[in-house]
mmCIF file of C-alpha atoms in Angstrom:
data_model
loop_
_atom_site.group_PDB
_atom_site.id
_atom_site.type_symbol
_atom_site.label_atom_id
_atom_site.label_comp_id
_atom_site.label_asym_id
_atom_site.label_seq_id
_atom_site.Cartn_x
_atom_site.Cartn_y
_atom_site.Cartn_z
ATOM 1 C CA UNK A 1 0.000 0.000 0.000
ATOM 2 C CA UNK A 2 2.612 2.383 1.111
ATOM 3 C CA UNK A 3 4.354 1.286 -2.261
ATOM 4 C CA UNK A 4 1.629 2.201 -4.235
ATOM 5 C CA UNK A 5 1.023 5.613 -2.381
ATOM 6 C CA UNK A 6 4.554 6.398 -3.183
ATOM 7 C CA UNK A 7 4.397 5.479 -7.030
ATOM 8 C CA UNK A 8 1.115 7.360 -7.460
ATOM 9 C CA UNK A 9 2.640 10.316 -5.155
ATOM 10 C CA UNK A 10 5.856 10.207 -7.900
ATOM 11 C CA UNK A 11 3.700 10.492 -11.041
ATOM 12 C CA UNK A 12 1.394 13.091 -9.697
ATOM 13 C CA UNK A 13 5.177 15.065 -9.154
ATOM 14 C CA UNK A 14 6.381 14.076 -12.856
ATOM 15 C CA UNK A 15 2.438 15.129 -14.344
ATOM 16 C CA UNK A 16 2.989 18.720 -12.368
ATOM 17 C CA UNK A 17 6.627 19.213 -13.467
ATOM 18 C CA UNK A 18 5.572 18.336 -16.944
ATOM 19 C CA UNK A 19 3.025 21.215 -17.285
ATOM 20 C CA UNK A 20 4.413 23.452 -15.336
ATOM 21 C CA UNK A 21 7.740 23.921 -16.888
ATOM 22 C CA UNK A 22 7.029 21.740 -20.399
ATOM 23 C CA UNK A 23 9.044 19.084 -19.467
ATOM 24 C CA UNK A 24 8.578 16.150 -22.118
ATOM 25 C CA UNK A 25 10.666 14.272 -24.131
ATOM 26 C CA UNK A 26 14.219 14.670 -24.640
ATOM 27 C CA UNK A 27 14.851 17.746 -26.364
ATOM 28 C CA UNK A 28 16.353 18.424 -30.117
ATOM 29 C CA UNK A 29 20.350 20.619 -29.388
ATOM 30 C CA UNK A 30 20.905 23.240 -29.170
ATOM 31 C CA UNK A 31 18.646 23.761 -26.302
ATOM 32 C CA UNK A 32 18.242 27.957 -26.071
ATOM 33 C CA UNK A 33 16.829 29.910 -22.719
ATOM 34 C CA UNK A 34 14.397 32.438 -24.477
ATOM 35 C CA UNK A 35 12.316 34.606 -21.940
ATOM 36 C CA UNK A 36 9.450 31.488 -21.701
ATOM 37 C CA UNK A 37 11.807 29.310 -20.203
ATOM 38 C CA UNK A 38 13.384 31.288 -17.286
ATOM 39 C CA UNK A 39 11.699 31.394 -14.229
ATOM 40 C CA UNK A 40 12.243 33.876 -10.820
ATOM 41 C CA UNK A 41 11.828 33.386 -7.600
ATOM 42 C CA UNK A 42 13.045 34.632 -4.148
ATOM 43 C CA UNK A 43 15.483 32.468 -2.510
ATOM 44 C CA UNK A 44 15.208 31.248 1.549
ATOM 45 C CA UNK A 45 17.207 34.051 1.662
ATOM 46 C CA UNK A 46 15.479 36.421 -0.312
ATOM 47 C CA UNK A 47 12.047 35.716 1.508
ATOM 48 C CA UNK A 48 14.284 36.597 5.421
ATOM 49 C CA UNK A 49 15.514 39.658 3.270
ATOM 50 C CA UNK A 50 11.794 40.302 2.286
ATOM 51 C CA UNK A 51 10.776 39.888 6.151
ATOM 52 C CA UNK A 52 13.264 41.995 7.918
ATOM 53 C CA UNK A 53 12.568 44.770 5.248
ATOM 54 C CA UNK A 54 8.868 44.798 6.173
ATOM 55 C CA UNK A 55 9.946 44.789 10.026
ATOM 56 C CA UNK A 56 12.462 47.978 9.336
ATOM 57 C CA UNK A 57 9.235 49.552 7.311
ATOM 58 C CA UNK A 58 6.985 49.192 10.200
ATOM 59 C CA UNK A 59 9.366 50.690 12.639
ATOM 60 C CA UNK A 60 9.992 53.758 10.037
ATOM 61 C CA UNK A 61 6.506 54.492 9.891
ATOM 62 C CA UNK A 62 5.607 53.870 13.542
ATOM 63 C CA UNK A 63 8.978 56.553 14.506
ATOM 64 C CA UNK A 64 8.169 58.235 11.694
ATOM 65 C CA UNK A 65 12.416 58.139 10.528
ATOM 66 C CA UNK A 66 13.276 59.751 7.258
ATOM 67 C CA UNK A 67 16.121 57.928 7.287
ATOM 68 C CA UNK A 68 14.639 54.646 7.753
ATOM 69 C CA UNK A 69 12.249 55.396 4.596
ATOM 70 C CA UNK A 70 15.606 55.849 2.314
ATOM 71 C CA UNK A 71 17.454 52.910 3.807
ATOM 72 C CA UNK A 72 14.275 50.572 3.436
ATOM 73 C CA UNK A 73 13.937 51.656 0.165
ATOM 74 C CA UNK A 74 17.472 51.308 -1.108
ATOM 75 C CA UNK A 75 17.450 48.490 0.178
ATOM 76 C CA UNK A 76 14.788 47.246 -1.271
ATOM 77 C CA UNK A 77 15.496 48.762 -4.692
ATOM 78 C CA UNK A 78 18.470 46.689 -4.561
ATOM 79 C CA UNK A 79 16.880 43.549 -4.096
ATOM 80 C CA UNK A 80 14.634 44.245 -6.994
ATOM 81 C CA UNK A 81 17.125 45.723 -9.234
ATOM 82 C CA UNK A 82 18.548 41.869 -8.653
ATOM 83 C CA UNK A 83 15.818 40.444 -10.303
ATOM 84 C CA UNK A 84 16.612 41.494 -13.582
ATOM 85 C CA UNK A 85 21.017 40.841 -13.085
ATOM 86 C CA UNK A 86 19.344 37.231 -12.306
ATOM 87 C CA UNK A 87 17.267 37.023 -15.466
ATOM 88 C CA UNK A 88 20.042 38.453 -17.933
ATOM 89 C CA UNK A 89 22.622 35.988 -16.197
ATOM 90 C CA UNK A 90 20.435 33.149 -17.733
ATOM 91 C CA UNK A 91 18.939 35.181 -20.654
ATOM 92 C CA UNK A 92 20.100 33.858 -24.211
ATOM 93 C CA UNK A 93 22.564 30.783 -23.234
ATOM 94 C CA UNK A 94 22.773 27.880 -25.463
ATOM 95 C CA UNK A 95 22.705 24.489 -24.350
ATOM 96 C CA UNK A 96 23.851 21.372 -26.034
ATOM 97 C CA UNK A 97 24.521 17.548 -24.851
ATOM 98 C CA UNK A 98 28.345 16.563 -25.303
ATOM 99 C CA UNK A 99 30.038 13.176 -25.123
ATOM 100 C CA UNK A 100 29.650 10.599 -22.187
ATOM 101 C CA UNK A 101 32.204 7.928 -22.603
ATOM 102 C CA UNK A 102 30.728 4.255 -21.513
ATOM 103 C CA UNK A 103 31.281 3.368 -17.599
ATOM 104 C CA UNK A 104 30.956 -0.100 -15.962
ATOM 105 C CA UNK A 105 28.116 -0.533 -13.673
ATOM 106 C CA UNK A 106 29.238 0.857 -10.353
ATOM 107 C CA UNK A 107 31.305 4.042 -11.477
ATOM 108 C CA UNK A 108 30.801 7.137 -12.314
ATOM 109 C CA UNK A 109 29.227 8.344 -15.685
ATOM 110 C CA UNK A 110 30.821 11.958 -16.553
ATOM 111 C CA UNK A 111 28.139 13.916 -18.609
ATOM 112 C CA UNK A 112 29.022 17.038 -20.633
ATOM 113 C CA UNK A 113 26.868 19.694 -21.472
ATOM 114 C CA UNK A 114 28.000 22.798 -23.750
ATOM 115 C CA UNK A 115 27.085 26.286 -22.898
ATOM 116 C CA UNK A 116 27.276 28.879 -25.169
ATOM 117 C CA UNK A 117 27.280 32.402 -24.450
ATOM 118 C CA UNK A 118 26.314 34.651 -26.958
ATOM 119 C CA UNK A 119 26.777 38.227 -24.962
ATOM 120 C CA UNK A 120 29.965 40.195 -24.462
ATOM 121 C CA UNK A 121 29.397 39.893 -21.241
ATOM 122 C CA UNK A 122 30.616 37.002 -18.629
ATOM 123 C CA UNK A 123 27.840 34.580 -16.785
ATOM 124 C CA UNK A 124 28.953 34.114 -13.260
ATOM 125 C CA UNK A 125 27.870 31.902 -10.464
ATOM 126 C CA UNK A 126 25.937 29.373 -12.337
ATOM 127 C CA UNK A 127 24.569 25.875 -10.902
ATOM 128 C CA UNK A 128 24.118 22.826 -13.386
ATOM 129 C CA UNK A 129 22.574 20.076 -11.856
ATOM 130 C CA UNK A 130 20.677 16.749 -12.686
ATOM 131 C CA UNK A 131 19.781 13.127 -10.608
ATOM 132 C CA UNK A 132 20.992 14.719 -7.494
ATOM 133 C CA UNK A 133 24.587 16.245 -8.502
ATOM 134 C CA UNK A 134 25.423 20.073 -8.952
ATOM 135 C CA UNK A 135 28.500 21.536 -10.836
ATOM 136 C CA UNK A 136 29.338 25.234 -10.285
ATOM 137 C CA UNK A 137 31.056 27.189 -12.445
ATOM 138 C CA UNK A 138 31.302 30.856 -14.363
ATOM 139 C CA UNK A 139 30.891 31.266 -18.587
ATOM 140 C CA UNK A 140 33.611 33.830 -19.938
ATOM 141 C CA UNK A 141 32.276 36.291 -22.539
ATOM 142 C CA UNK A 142 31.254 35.341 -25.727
ATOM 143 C CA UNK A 143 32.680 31.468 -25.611
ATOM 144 C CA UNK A 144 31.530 28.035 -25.300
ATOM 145 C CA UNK A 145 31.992 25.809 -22.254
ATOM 146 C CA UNK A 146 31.809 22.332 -21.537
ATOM 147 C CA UNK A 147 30.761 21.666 -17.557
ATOM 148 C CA UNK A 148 30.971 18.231 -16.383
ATOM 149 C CA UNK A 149 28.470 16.708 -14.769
ATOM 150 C CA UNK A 150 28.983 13.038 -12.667
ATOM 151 C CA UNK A 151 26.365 11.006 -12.029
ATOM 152 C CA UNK A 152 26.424 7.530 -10.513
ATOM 153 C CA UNK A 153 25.772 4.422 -12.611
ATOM 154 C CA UNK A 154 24.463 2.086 -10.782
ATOM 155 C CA UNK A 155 23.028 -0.470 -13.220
ATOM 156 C CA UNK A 156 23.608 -1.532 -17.175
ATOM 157 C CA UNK A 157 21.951 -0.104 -19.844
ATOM 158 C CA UNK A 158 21.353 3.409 -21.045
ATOM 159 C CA UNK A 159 21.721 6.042 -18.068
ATOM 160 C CA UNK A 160 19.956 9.184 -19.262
ATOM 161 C CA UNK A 161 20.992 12.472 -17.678
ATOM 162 C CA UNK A 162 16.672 13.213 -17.982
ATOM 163 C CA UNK A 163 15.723 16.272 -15.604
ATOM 164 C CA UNK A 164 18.500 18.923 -15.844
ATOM 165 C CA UNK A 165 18.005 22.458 -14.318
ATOM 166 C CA UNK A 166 20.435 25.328 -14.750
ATOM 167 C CA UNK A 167 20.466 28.433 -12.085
ATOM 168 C CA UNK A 168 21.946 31.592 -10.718
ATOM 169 C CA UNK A 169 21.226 33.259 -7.519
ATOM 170 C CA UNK A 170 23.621 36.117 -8.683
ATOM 171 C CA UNK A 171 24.604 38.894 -7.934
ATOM 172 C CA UNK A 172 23.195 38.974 -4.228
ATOM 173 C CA UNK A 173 21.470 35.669 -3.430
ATOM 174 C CA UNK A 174 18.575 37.142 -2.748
ATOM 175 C CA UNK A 175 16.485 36.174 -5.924
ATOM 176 C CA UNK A 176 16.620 32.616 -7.451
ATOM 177 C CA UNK A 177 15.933 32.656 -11.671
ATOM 178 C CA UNK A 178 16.197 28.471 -13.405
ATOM 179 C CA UNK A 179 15.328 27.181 -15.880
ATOM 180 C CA UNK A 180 14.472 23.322 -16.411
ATOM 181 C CA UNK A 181 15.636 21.113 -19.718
ATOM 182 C CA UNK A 182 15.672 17.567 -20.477
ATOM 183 C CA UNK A 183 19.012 17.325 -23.154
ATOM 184 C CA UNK A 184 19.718 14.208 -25.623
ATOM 185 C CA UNK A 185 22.436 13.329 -23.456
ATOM 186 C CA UNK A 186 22.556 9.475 -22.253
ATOM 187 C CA UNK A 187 25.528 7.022 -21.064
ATOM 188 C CA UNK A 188 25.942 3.731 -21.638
ATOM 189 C CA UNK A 189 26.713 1.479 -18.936
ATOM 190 C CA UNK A 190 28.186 -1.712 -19.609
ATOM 191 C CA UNK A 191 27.794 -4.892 -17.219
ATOM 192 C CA UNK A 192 30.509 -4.868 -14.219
ATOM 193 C CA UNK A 193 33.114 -7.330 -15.429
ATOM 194 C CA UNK A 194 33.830 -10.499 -13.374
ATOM 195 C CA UNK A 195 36.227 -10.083 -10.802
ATOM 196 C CA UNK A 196 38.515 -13.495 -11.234
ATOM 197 C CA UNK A 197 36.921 -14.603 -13.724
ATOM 198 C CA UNK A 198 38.066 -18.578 -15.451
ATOM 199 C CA UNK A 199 40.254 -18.864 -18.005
ATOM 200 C CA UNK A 200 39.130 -18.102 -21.603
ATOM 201 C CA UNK A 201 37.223 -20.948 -22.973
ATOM 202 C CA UNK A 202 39.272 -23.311 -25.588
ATOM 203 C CA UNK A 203 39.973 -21.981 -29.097
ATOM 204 C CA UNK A 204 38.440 -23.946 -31.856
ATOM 205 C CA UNK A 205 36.311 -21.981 -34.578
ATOM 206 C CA UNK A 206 35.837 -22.710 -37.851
ATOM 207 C CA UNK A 207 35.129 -20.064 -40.525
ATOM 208 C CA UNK A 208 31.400 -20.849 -40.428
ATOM 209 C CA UNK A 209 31.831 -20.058 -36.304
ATOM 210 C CA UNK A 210 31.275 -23.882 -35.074
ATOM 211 C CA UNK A 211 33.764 -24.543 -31.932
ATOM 212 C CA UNK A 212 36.119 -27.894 -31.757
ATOM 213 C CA UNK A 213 37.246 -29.280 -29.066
ATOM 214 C CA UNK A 214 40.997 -28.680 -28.264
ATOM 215 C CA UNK A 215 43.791 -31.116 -28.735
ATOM 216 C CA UNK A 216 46.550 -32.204 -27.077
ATOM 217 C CA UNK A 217 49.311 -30.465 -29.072
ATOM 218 C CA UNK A 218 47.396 -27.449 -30.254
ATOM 219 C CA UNK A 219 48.346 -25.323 -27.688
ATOM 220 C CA UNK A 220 52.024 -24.249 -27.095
ATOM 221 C CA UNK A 221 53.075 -23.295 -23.619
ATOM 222 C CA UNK A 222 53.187 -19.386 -23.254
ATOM 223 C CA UNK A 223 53.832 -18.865 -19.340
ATOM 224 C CA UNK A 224 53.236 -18.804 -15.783
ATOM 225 C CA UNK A 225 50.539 -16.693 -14.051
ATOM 226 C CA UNK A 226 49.173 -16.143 -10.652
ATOM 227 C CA UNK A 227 46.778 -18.897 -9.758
ATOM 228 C CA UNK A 228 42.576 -18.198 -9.918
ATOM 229 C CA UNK A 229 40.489 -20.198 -7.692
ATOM 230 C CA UNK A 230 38.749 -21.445 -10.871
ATOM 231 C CA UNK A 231 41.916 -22.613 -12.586
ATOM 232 C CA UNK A 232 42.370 -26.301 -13.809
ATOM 233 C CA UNK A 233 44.660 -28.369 -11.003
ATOM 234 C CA UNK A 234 46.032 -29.562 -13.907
ATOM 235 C CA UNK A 235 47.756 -26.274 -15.197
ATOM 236 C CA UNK A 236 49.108 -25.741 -11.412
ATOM 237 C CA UNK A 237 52.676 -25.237 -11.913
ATOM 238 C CA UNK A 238 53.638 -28.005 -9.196
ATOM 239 C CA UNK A 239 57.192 -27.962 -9.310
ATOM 240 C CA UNK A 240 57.078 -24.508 -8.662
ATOM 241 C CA UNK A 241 55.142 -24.882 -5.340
ATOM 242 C CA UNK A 242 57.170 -27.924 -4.175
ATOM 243 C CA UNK A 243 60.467 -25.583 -4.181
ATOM 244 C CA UNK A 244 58.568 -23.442 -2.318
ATOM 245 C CA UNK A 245 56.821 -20.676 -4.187
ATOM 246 C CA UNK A 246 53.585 -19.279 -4.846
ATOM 247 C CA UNK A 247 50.893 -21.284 -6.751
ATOM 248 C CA UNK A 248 51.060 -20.409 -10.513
ATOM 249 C CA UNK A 249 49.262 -21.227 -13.692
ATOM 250 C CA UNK A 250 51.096 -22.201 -16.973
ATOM 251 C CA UNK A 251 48.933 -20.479 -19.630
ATOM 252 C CA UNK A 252 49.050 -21.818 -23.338
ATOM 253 C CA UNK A 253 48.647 -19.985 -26.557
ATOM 254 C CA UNK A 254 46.193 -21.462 -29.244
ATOM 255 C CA UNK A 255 47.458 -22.801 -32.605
ATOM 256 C CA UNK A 256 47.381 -20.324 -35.766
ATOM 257 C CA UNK A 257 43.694 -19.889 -37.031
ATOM 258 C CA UNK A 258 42.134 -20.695 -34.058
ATOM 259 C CA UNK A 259 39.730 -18.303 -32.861
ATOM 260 C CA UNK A 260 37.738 -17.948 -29.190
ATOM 261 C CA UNK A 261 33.817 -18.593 -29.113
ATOM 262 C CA UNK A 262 32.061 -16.404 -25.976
ATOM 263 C CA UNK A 263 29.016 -18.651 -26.154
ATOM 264 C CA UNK A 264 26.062 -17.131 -23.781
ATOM 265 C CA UNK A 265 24.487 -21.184 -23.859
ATOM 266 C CA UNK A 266 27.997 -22.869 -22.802
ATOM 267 C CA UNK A 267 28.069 -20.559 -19.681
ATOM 268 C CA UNK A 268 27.290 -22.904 -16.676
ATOM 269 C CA UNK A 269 23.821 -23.729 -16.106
ATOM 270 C CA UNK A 270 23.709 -22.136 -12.635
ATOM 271 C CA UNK A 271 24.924 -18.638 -13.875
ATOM 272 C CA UNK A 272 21.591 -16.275 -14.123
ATOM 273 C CA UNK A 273 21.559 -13.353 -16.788
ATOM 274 C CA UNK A 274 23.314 -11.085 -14.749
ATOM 275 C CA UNK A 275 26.629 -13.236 -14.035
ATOM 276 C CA UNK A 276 26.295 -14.616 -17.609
ATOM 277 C CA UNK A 277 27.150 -11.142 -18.938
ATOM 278 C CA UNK A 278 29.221 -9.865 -16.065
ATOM 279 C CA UNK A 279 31.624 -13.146 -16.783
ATOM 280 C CA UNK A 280 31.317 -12.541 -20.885
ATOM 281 C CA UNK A 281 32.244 -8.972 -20.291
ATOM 282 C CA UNK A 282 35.310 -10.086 -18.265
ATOM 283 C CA UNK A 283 36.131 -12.754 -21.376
ATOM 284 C CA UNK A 284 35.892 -9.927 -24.138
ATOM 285 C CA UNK A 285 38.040 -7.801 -22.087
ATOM 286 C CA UNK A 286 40.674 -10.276 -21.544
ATOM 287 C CA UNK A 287 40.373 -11.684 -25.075
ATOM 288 C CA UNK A 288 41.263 -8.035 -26.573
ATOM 289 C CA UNK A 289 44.025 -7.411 -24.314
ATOM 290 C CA UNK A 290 45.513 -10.781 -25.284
ATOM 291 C CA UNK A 291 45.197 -9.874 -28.951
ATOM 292 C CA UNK A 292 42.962 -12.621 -29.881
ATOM 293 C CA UNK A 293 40.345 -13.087 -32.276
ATOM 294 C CA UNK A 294 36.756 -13.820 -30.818
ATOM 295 C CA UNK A 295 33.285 -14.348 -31.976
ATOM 296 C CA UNK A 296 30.637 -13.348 -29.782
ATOM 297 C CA UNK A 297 26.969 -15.450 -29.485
ATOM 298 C CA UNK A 298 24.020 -14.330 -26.892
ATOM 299 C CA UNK A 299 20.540 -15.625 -27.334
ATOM 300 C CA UNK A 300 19.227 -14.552 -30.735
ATOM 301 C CA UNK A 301 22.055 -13.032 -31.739
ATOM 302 C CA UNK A 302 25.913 -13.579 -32.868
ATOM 303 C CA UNK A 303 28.916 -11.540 -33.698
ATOM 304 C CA UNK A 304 31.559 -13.220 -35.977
ATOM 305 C CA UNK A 305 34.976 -13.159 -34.616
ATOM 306 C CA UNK A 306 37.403 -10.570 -35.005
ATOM 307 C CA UNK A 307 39.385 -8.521 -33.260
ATOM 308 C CA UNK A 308 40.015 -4.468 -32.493
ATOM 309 C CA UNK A 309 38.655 -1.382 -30.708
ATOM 310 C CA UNK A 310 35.525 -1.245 -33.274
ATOM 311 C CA UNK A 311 34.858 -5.532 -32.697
ATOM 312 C CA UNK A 312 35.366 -5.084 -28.779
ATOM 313 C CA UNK A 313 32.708 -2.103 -28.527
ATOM 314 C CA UNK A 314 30.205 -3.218 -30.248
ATOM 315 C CA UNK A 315 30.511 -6.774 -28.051
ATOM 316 C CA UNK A 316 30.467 -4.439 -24.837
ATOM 317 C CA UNK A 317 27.225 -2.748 -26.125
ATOM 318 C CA UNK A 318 25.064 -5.840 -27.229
ATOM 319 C CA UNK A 319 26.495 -6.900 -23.263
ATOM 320 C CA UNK A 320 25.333 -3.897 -22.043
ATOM 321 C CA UNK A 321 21.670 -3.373 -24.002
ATOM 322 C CA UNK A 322 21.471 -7.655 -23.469
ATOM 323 C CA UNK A 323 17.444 -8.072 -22.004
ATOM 324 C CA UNK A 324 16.387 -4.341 -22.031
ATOM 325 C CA UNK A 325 13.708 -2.412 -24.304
ATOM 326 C CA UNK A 326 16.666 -0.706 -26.607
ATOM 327 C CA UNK A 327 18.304 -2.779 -28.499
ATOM 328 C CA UNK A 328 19.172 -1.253 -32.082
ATOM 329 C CA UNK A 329 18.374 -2.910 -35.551
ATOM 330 C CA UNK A 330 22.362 -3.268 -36.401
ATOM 331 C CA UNK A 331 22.787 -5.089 -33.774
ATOM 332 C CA UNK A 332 20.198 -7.530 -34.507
ATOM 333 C CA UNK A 333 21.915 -8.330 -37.814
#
């Protein structure tokens, strides 16, 4: 019940924030802050300001003090005259979404958003913020900026930066003017790899991408490594730890023209979805760094082997987008 409350509670929120500051779907760069989309208000601040200003007026008229009348309203003439630094320091800026390199799940995506100032003049004391995080920062006159926004990532998939708001309480804090924007700006987060993950599986494709089962005699000896809890007892370097030292792995390097299949259905059985691609991320990883070629296969869809920045991206995305509502039609292919 208290569930529900809170769900119906949250889209009640979203339906008011839609229509009163036009929030809808992500919004076509650049994004620009006409007079519409500026809003004022008076700060905490402003509203004590507001308060004591009344309390000084009241005493001036009750003492009847000349000088109280001219320092209420100077005072207050200066609060107002704020209203309008606030507006301009928003007035005409140019938003657009910049790049947002992929993250693993559990880091920190790094959004950029470009501001453009138009004017001659400098923007100072500006607030971006969206999902919680705030970046200050000032815009020189007449250039473009890039501010940097961090965000965590908590799951896989595409993190969208959604809800942004940008505002100034300049020059004296007194008067708050925002505006709200949802940018095309998104992040994709691939699946956390495995942390010790097993060794890559056996090489053995064929050109039409069918696996064979490795031979003795295929593989060449390559070298020792330090020993995963998954690793073969087999490929424990035992005359190593018999003189004494630490448990190793001898690691072999496929024949020529043998290429790796990351095969979603040979996974173990009691892997769910989650592990599955958190251990095939791991695989991909260590497959590039190793320089081998590798063929990628997940339910409904397979990648023929090959190797390279280009191969291993496109592998981390179809990891990343594996079970969720956006998957794209090249991918499919």
């Amino acid at each position: 019940m208290a569930r529900t409350a809170a769900s119906l509670a949250t889209r009640l929120r979203h339906a008011g924030e839609r229509w009163l500051f036009r929030i809808g779907a992500p919004e076509p760069a650049p994004i620009r802050l006409g007079q519409r989309r500026i809003y004022v208000l008076p700060s905490a601040a402003g509203v004590g300001f507001a308060l004591a200003l009344l309390v000084m007026l009241l005493a001036a008229i009750n003492y009847n003090l000349s000088l109280g009348y001219a320092l209420v309203f100077t005072l207050g003439g200066s609060a107002a005259a704020s209203i309008l630094h606030a507006f301009r320091n928003l007035y005409g800026l140019s938003i657009r979404p910049g790049r947002c390199a992929p993250v693993f799940a559990g880091e920190t995506a790094v959004f950029s958003l470009l501001i453009d100032n138009p004017a001659s003049r400098r923007r100072p004391a500006l607030r971006l913020g969206a999902q919680g995080q705030w970046s200050a920062f000032d815009l020189p006159a007449a250039e473009e900026t890039a501010v940097a926004l961090a965000c965590p990532a908590l799951r896989r998939g595409r993190l969208a930066l959604g809800r942004s708001v940008l505002e100034t309480r300049w020059p004296l804090g007194l008067i708050r003017a925002w505006s709200v924007f949802v940018p095309k700006a998104d992040c994709l987060v691939l699946p956390t790899p495995e942390p010790d993950p097993p060794p890559l599986p056996p090489a053995g494709g064929d050109a039409t991408g069918a696996s064979r089962d490795a031979r003795t005699g295929d593989e060449d000896f390559a070298g020792l490594r330090a020993h995963r809890s998954a690793d073969s007892p087999r490929h424990v370097a035992w005359k190593a730890v018999a003189r004494g030292g630490p448990m190793l792995t001898k690691e072999f390097a496929a024949g020529e023209g043998r290429e790796l299949l990351l095969d979603w259905d040979r996974l173990p059985a009691g892997l769910d979805a989650e592990r599955r691609l958190s251990r095939l991320t791991a695989w991909v990883l260590a497959a590039e760094s190793e320089g081998r070629r590798y063929a990628l296969a997940l339910p409904g869809i397979r990648i023929a082997a090959a190797t390279g920045r280009a191969h291993r991206e496109r592998c981390l995305r179809l990891l990343a987008l594996h079970g969720l509502p956006d998957p794209t039609a090249e991918d499919g292919a």
